[in-house]
């Protein structure tokens, strides 16, 4: 009896100690990141972004996620040489560094003016879609991927009077999450953290005729099986389900990073969603369609996507099920 009590007390102590240790690690990492961003704020935007790019291209290959990125790139581009793979991985680190630094310069970077006589740092394609969506009193779904500075898309939407709620996944580090959220412009529109119940919140927005924006290029354990770069992966069927239930228009939108710290924001034509025999939206095929759109974007600008994300990792449960089906078919 005494031994059980002792072991339980020891487990409780180690659990609390682990939590405190993780909390301290999060705090230290967040403080370091905020200090670095504060130092970058002292520089002109272009100098700060270029500096962050150069430094991260050197540091990125030293972290464990670089190996994940390289392995993913080899799976996606088996025809490319090692030098080409490394070049894309370095471009990715440069893009991620710029994205982080751009949080503190969003106000200065977004200079798009529909009435300007000459182009600025930001150019927009598909203006007619921005205007159309803003003027329609019915729900719309916009989706994008982690390409370029995707944070500029809701800023552009607000510029055209489009009210949109963007679903986002906060960083695992709670201190960094608070900092990033506090630096977002109020004109970016409403923000909804990705958590339990988020799908119901998005449904309520569409129910009331609102617009939602969602990133669709991350792994979703237990999701619909799709293919990305010809390899199986799992994708979240939520948007397909919402599109089926509300039968609303769906638009792809993306940000492309251009030379000279410039950006191109674009909304493409609305998609024709695949349907079942009864005329309702086919959720699985629609989810694959979204994945295909993101793949097209990534193929056009591979260095602007987050290759260190474990996109092709299949959950153990599904993997075993797939292996069992394959064995049964032999």
CSV table of C-alpha atoms in Angstrom, one decimal:
chain,number,residue,atom,x,y,z
A,1,UNK,CA,0.0,0.0,0.0
A,2,UNK,CA,2.8,2.4,1.0
A,3,UNK,CA,4.6,1.5,-2.2
A,4,UNK,CA,1.6,2.3,-4.4
A,5,UNK,CA,1.1,5.7,-2.7
A,6,UNK,CA,4.8,6.4,-3.2
A,7,UNK,CA,4.8,5.5,-6.9
A,8,UNK,CA,1.7,7.6,-7.5
A,9,UNK,CA,3.2,10.6,-5.7
A,10,UNK,CA,6.4,10.1,-7.8
A,11,UNK,CA,4.4,10.0,-11.0
A,12,UNK,CA,2.4,13.1,-10.0
A,13,UNK,CA,5.7,14.9,-9.2
A,14,UNK,CA,7.3,14.0,-12.5
A,15,UNK,CA,4.2,15.0,-14.4
A,16,UNK,CA,4.1,18.4,-12.7
A,17,UNK,CA,7.9,18.8,-13.1
A,18,UNK,CA,7.5,18.0,-16.8
A,19,UNK,CA,4.8,20.6,-17.3
A,20,UNK,CA,6.9,23.3,-15.5
A,21,UNK,CA,9.9,22.4,-17.6
A,22,UNK,CA,7.9,22.7,-20.8
A,23,UNK,CA,6.4,25.9,-19.7
A,24,UNK,CA,9.8,27.3,-18.9
A,25,UNK,CA,11.1,26.2,-22.3
A,26,UNK,CA,8.1,27.9,-24.1
A,27,UNK,CA,8.8,31.1,-22.1
A,28,UNK,CA,12.5,31.2,-23.0
A,29,UNK,CA,11.9,30.5,-26.7
A,30,UNK,CA,9.2,33.1,-26.8
A,31,UNK,CA,11.3,35.7,-25.1
A,32,UNK,CA,14.2,35.0,-27.4
A,33,UNK,CA,11.9,35.3,-30.5
A,34,UNK,CA,10.4,38.5,-29.2
A,35,UNK,CA,13.8,40.0,-28.5
A,36,UNK,CA,15.0,39.2,-32.0
A,37,UNK,CA,11.8,40.6,-33.6
A,38,UNK,CA,12.2,43.8,-31.5
A,39,UNK,CA,15.8,44.2,-32.8
A,40,UNK,CA,14.5,43.7,-36.4
A,41,UNK,CA,11.9,46.4,-35.7
A,42,UNK,CA,14.8,48.9,-35.4
A,43,UNK,CA,15.8,48.3,-39.0
A,44,UNK,CA,13.9,49.5,-42.1
A,45,UNK,CA,11.5,46.8,-43.3
A,46,UNK,CA,13.4,45.8,-46.4
A,47,UNK,CA,16.7,45.6,-44.5
A,48,UNK,CA,15.1,43.6,-41.6
A,49,UNK,CA,13.4,41.1,-44.0
A,50,UNK,CA,16.6,40.5,-46.0
A,51,UNK,CA,18.7,40.1,-42.8
A,52,UNK,CA,16.2,37.5,-41.4
A,53,UNK,CA,16.3,35.6,-44.7
A,54,UNK,CA,20.1,35.5,-44.8
A,55,UNK,CA,20.4,34.3,-41.1
A,56,UNK,CA,17.7,31.7,-41.3
A,57,UNK,CA,19.2,30.2,-44.5
A,58,UNK,CA,22.3,29.5,-42.4
A,59,UNK,CA,20.5,28.3,-39.2
A,60,UNK,CA,17.7,26.3,-40.8
A,61,UNK,CA,19.8,23.4,-42.0
A,62,UNK,CA,21.1,22.9,-38.5
A,63,UNK,CA,17.6,22.1,-37.0
A,64,UNK,CA,15.9,18.7,-37.1
A,65,UNK,CA,13.0,19.9,-39.2
A,66,UNK,CA,15.4,20.5,-42.1
A,67,UNK,CA,15.8,16.7,-42.5
A,68,UNK,CA,12.0,16.3,-42.6
A,69,UNK,CA,11.9,19.0,-45.3
A,70,UNK,CA,14.6,17.4,-47.4
A,71,UNK,CA,13.0,14.0,-47.1
A,72,UNK,CA,9.6,15.4,-48.1
A,73,UNK,CA,11.2,17.2,-51.1
A,74,UNK,CA,12.8,14.0,-52.3
A,75,UNK,CA,9.5,12.2,-52.1
A,76,UNK,CA,7.8,15.0,-54.0
A,77,UNK,CA,10.5,15.5,-56.6
A,78,UNK,CA,12.4,12.2,-57.1
A,79,UNK,CA,13.8,13.6,-60.4
A,80,UNK,CA,15.6,16.5,-58.7
A,81,UNK,CA,19.3,16.4,-57.7
A,82,UNK,CA,20.5,16.8,-54.1
A,83,UNK,CA,21.6,20.3,-55.0
A,84,UNK,CA,18.2,21.3,-56.3
A,85,UNK,CA,16.5,19.8,-53.2
A,86,UNK,CA,18.8,21.7,-50.9
A,87,UNK,CA,18.1,24.9,-52.8
A,88,UNK,CA,14.4,24.6,-52.4
A,89,UNK,CA,14.8,23.8,-48.7
A,90,UNK,CA,16.9,27.0,-48.2
A,91,UNK,CA,14.3,29.0,-50.1
A,92,UNK,CA,11.7,27.6,-47.7
A,93,UNK,CA,13.7,28.7,-44.6
A,94,UNK,CA,14.1,32.2,-46.2
A,95,UNK,CA,10.4,32.3,-46.8
A,96,UNK,CA,9.6,31.3,-43.2
A,97,UNK,CA,12.0,33.9,-41.8
A,98,UNK,CA,10.4,36.6,-43.8
A,99,UNK,CA,7.0,35.5,-42.7
A,100,UNK,CA,8.0,35.7,-39.1
A,101,UNK,CA,9.6,39.1,-39.5
A,102,UNK,CA,6.7,40.5,-41.5
A,103,UNK,CA,4.4,40.2,-38.6
A,104,UNK,CA,6.0,43.4,-37.2
A,105,UNK,CA,5.8,45.2,-40.5
A,106,UNK,CA,2.3,44.3,-41.8
A,107,UNK,CA,1.1,47.9,-41.6
A,108,UNK,CA,4.1,49.1,-43.6
A,109,UNK,CA,4.1,46.3,-46.1
A,110,UNK,CA,0.5,46.3,-47.1
A,111,UNK,CA,0.3,49.4,-49.3
A,112,UNK,CA,-2.3,48.4,-51.9
A,113,UNK,CA,-4.6,51.2,-53.0
A,114,UNK,CA,-7.3,50.3,-55.6
A,115,UNK,CA,-7.2,54.0,-56.7
A,116,UNK,CA,-3.4,54.3,-56.9
A,117,UNK,CA,-1.9,55.5,-60.2
A,118,UNK,CA,1.2,53.3,-59.9
A,119,UNK,CA,1.8,49.8,-58.4
A,120,UNK,CA,3.1,49.5,-54.9
A,121,UNK,CA,4.6,46.7,-52.9
A,122,UNK,CA,1.4,44.6,-53.1
A,123,UNK,CA,-0.5,43.8,-56.3
A,124,UNK,CA,-3.9,42.1,-56.4
A,125,UNK,CA,-5.4,39.8,-59.0
A,126,UNK,CA,-9.0,38.9,-59.0
A,127,UNK,CA,-10.2,42.2,-57.7
A,128,UNK,CA,-13.6,41.5,-59.3
A,129,UNK,CA,-14.0,38.5,-57.0
A,130,UNK,CA,-13.1,40.5,-53.9
A,131,UNK,CA,-15.7,43.1,-54.8
A,132,UNK,CA,-18.3,40.5,-55.8
A,133,UNK,CA,-18.0,38.5,-52.6
A,134,UNK,CA,-18.0,41.7,-50.5
A,135,UNK,CA,-21.2,42.8,-52.2
A,136,UNK,CA,-23.2,39.5,-51.9
A,137,UNK,CA,-25.3,38.9,-48.8
A,138,UNK,CA,-24.7,35.2,-48.7
A,139,UNK,CA,-22.0,32.8,-47.4
A,140,UNK,CA,-18.7,32.1,-49.2
A,141,UNK,CA,-15.8,29.9,-48.4
A,142,UNK,CA,-12.2,30.9,-49.3
A,143,UNK,CA,-9.3,28.5,-48.8
A,144,UNK,CA,-5.5,28.9,-49.1
A,145,UNK,CA,-2.3,27.2,-48.1
A,146,UNK,CA,0.9,28.1,-46.2
A,147,UNK,CA,2.4,29.9,-49.1
A,148,UNK,CA,4.1,33.3,-49.2
A,149,UNK,CA,2.6,35.6,-46.6
A,150,UNK,CA,-0.9,34.2,-46.4
A,151,UNK,CA,-1.6,36.6,-43.5
A,152,UNK,CA,-2.0,39.4,-46.1
A,153,UNK,CA,-5.0,37.8,-47.7
A,154,UNK,CA,-7.5,38.9,-44.9
A,155,UNK,CA,-5.9,42.3,-44.9
A,156,UNK,CA,-6.7,42.6,-48.6
A,157,UNK,CA,-10.2,41.3,-48.0
A,158,UNK,CA,-10.8,44.0,-45.5
A,159,UNK,CA,-9.6,46.6,-48.0
A,160,UNK,CA,-12.4,45.7,-50.3
A,161,UNK,CA,-15.0,45.7,-47.5
A,162,UNK,CA,-15.2,41.9,-47.4
A,163,UNK,CA,-16.1,40.6,-43.9
A,164,UNK,CA,-14.3,37.3,-43.3
A,165,UNK,CA,-13.5,35.1,-40.4
A,166,UNK,CA,-10.2,33.3,-40.7
A,167,UNK,CA,-9.6,30.0,-39.0
A,168,UNK,CA,-6.0,29.8,-37.7
A,169,UNK,CA,-4.0,27.4,-35.7
A,170,UNK,CA,-2.1,29.1,-32.9
A,171,UNK,CA,1.5,28.0,-32.2
A,172,UNK,CA,2.0,25.3,-29.6
A,173,UNK,CA,4.0,27.8,-27.6
A,174,UNK,CA,1.3,29.8,-25.8
A,175,UNK,CA,3.5,32.8,-25.2
A,176,UNK,CA,4.3,33.0,-29.0
A,177,UNK,CA,0.6,32.5,-29.7
A,178,UNK,CA,-0.3,35.5,-27.6
A,179,UNK,CA,2.4,37.7,-29.1
A,180,UNK,CA,1.5,36.8,-32.7
A,181,UNK,CA,-2.2,37.4,-32.0
A,182,UNK,CA,-1.4,40.8,-30.5
A,183,UNK,CA,0.6,41.9,-33.5
A,184,UNK,CA,-2.1,41.1,-36.1
A,185,UNK,CA,-3.9,44.1,-37.5
A,186,UNK,CA,-7.4,44.8,-36.4
A,187,UNK,CA,-8.3,45.3,-40.0
A,188,UNK,CA,-7.5,41.7,-40.8
A,189,UNK,CA,-11.1,40.7,-39.8
A,190,UNK,CA,-12.2,38.2,-37.2
A,191,UNK,CA,-9.9,35.4,-36.2
A,192,UNK,CA,-11.1,32.0,-35.0
A,193,UNK,CA,-8.5,29.6,-33.3
A,194,UNK,CA,-8.5,26.1,-34.5
A,195,UNK,CA,-9.8,24.0,-31.6
A,196,UNK,CA,-12.6,21.8,-30.5
A,197,UNK,CA,-15.9,23.3,-31.7
A,198,UNK,CA,-14.3,25.4,-34.4
A,199,UNK,CA,-16.3,23.6,-37.1
A,200,UNK,CA,-19.5,24.5,-35.3
A,201,UNK,CA,-18.4,28.2,-35.1
A,202,UNK,CA,-17.6,28.2,-38.8
A,203,UNK,CA,-21.0,26.7,-39.6
A,204,UNK,CA,-22.7,29.4,-37.5
A,205,UNK,CA,-20.9,32.1,-39.5
A,206,UNK,CA,-22.1,30.5,-42.8
A,207,UNK,CA,-25.6,30.1,-41.4
A,208,UNK,CA,-25.7,33.8,-40.9
A,209,UNK,CA,-24.5,34.6,-44.4
A,210,UNK,CA,-20.9,35.3,-43.4
A,211,UNK,CA,-17.6,34.4,-45.1
A,212,UNK,CA,-14.9,32.1,-43.8
A,213,UNK,CA,-11.2,31.6,-44.8
A,214,UNK,CA,-9.4,28.3,-44.0
A,215,UNK,CA,-5.9,26.9,-44.6
A,216,UNK,CA,-6.3,23.4,-46.1
A,217,UNK,CA,-2.7,22.1,-46.6
A,218,UNK,CA,-2.0,20.4,-43.2
A,219,UNK,CA,-2.2,16.8,-42.1
A,220,UNK,CA,-5.4,15.9,-40.4
A,221,UNK,CA,-5.3,12.6,-38.5
A,222,UNK,CA,-8.3,10.5,-39.2
A,223,UNK,CA,-9.3,12.7,-42.1
A,224,UNK,CA,-10.3,11.8,-45.7
A,225,UNK,CA,-7.6,10.0,-47.6
A,226,UNK,CA,-6.3,12.1,-50.5
A,227,UNK,CA,-3.2,12.3,-52.6
A,228,UNK,CA,-0.6,15.1,-52.6
A,229,UNK,CA,2.3,14.9,-55.1
A,230,UNK,CA,1.0,11.4,-56.0
A,231,UNK,CA,1.4,10.1,-52.4
A,232,UNK,CA,-1.4,9.3,-49.9
A,233,UNK,CA,-2.1,11.7,-47.1
A,234,UNK,CA,-5.0,12.7,-44.8
A,235,UNK,CA,-6.9,15.9,-45.3
A,236,UNK,CA,-9.6,17.6,-43.3
A,237,UNK,CA,-13.1,17.1,-44.9
A,238,UNK,CA,-14.6,20.0,-42.9
A,239,UNK,CA,-14.7,22.5,-45.8
A,240,UNK,CA,-16.3,19.9,-48.1
A,241,UNK,CA,-18.9,19.1,-45.6
A,242,UNK,CA,-19.7,22.8,-45.0
A,243,UNK,CA,-19.8,23.4,-48.8
A,244,UNK,CA,-22.3,20.5,-49.1
A,245,UNK,CA,-24.5,21.7,-46.3
A,246,UNK,CA,-24.7,25.4,-47.3
A,247,UNK,CA,-24.1,24.9,-51.0
A,248,UNK,CA,-22.1,28.1,-51.1
A,249,UNK,CA,-19.5,29.3,-53.6
A,250,UNK,CA,-15.8,28.3,-52.9
A,251,UNK,CA,-12.9,30.4,-54.0
A,252,UNK,CA,-9.1,29.5,-54.0
A,253,UNK,CA,-6.9,32.4,-52.8
A,254,UNK,CA,-3.2,32.7,-52.4
A,255,UNK,CA,-0.2,34.9,-51.8
A,256,UNK,CA,2.8,34.7,-54.0
A,257,UNK,CA,6.1,36.3,-52.8
A,258,UNK,CA,7.7,38.3,-55.5
A,259,UNK,CA,11.3,39.7,-55.8
A,260,UNK,CA,12.1,42.9,-53.9
A,261,UNK,CA,9.9,42.1,-50.9
A,262,UNK,CA,6.8,42.4,-53.0
A,263,UNK,CA,3.6,40.3,-53.0
A,264,UNK,CA,0.9,39.2,-55.4
A,265,UNK,CA,-2.5,38.4,-53.8
A,266,UNK,CA,-5.0,36.7,-55.9
A,267,UNK,CA,-8.5,35.1,-55.7
A,268,UNK,CA,-9.0,32.6,-58.5
A,269,UNK,CA,-12.4,31.9,-60.2
A,270,UNK,CA,-14.8,30.0,-58.0
A,271,UNK,CA,-14.5,26.2,-58.2
A,272,UNK,CA,-17.0,23.9,-59.8
A,273,UNK,CA,-17.4,21.3,-57.0
A,274,UNK,CA,-17.8,17.6,-57.8
A,275,UNK,CA,-21.3,16.3,-57.1
A,276,UNK,CA,-22.9,12.9,-56.3
A,277,UNK,CA,-25.7,11.4,-58.3
A,278,UNK,CA,-28.3,13.2,-56.1
A,279,UNK,CA,-26.7,16.5,-56.9
A,280,UNK,CA,-25.1,17.2,-53.5
A,281,UNK,CA,-21.5,18.1,-53.1
A,282,UNK,CA,-19.2,15.1,-53.0
A,283,UNK,CA,-17.2,15.7,-49.8
A,284,UNK,CA,-14.3,13.3,-50.5
A,285,UNK,CA,-13.8,14.4,-54.2
A,286,UNK,CA,-14.1,18.1,-53.1
A,287,UNK,CA,-11.4,17.6,-50.4
A,288,UNK,CA,-9.2,16.1,-53.1
A,289,UNK,CA,-9.9,19.0,-55.4
A,290,UNK,CA,-8.8,21.5,-52.7
A,291,UNK,CA,-5.6,19.4,-52.3
A,292,UNK,CA,-5.0,19.4,-56.0
A,293,UNK,CA,-5.2,23.2,-56.1
A,294,UNK,CA,-2.7,23.6,-53.3
A,295,UNK,CA,-0.4,21.1,-55.1
A,296,UNK,CA,-0.6,23.2,-58.3
A,297,UNK,CA,0.4,26.3,-56.2
A,298,UNK,CA,3.3,24.5,-54.5
A,299,UNK,CA,4.6,23.2,-57.8
A,300,UNK,CA,4.7,26.7,-59.2
A,301,UNK,CA,6.6,28.1,-56.2
A,302,UNK,CA,8.0,25.1,-54.2
A,303,UNK,CA,10.3,27.3,-52.1
A,304,UNK,CA,7.3,29.2,-50.6
A,305,UNK,CA,5.7,26.2,-48.9
A,306,UNK,CA,6.3,24.6,-45.5
A,307,UNK,CA,8.1,21.4,-46.4
A,308,UNK,CA,9.0,20.6,-42.8
A,309,UNK,CA,5.3,19.8,-42.1
A,310,UNK,CA,4.7,16.0,-41.9
A,311,UNK,CA,2.1,16.1,-44.6
A,312,UNK,CA,2.3,12.5,-45.7
A,313,UNK,CA,2.4,11.0,-42.2
A,314,UNK,CA,-0.6,8.6,-41.9
A,315,UNK,CA,-1.9,7.8,-38.4
A,316,UNK,CA,-1.1,4.4,-37.1
A,317,UNK,CA,-4.7,3.3,-37.0
A,318,UNK,CA,-5.4,4.1,-40.7
A,319,UNK,CA,-2.0,2.7,-41.7
A,320,UNK,CA,-2.8,-0.7,-40.1
A,321,UNK,CA,-6.3,-0.7,-41.7
A,322,UNK,CA,-4.8,0.0,-45.1
A,323,UNK,CA,-2.2,-2.7,-44.6
A,324,UNK,CA,-5.0,-5.2,-43.6
A,325,UNK,CA,-7.0,-4.3,-46.7
A,326,UNK,CA,-4.0,-4.7,-48.9
A,327,UNK,CA,-3.3,-8.1,-47.4
A,328,UNK,CA,-6.9,-9.2,-47.8
A,329,UNK,CA,-6.8,-8.2,-51.5
A,330,UNK,CA,-3.7,-10.3,-52.2
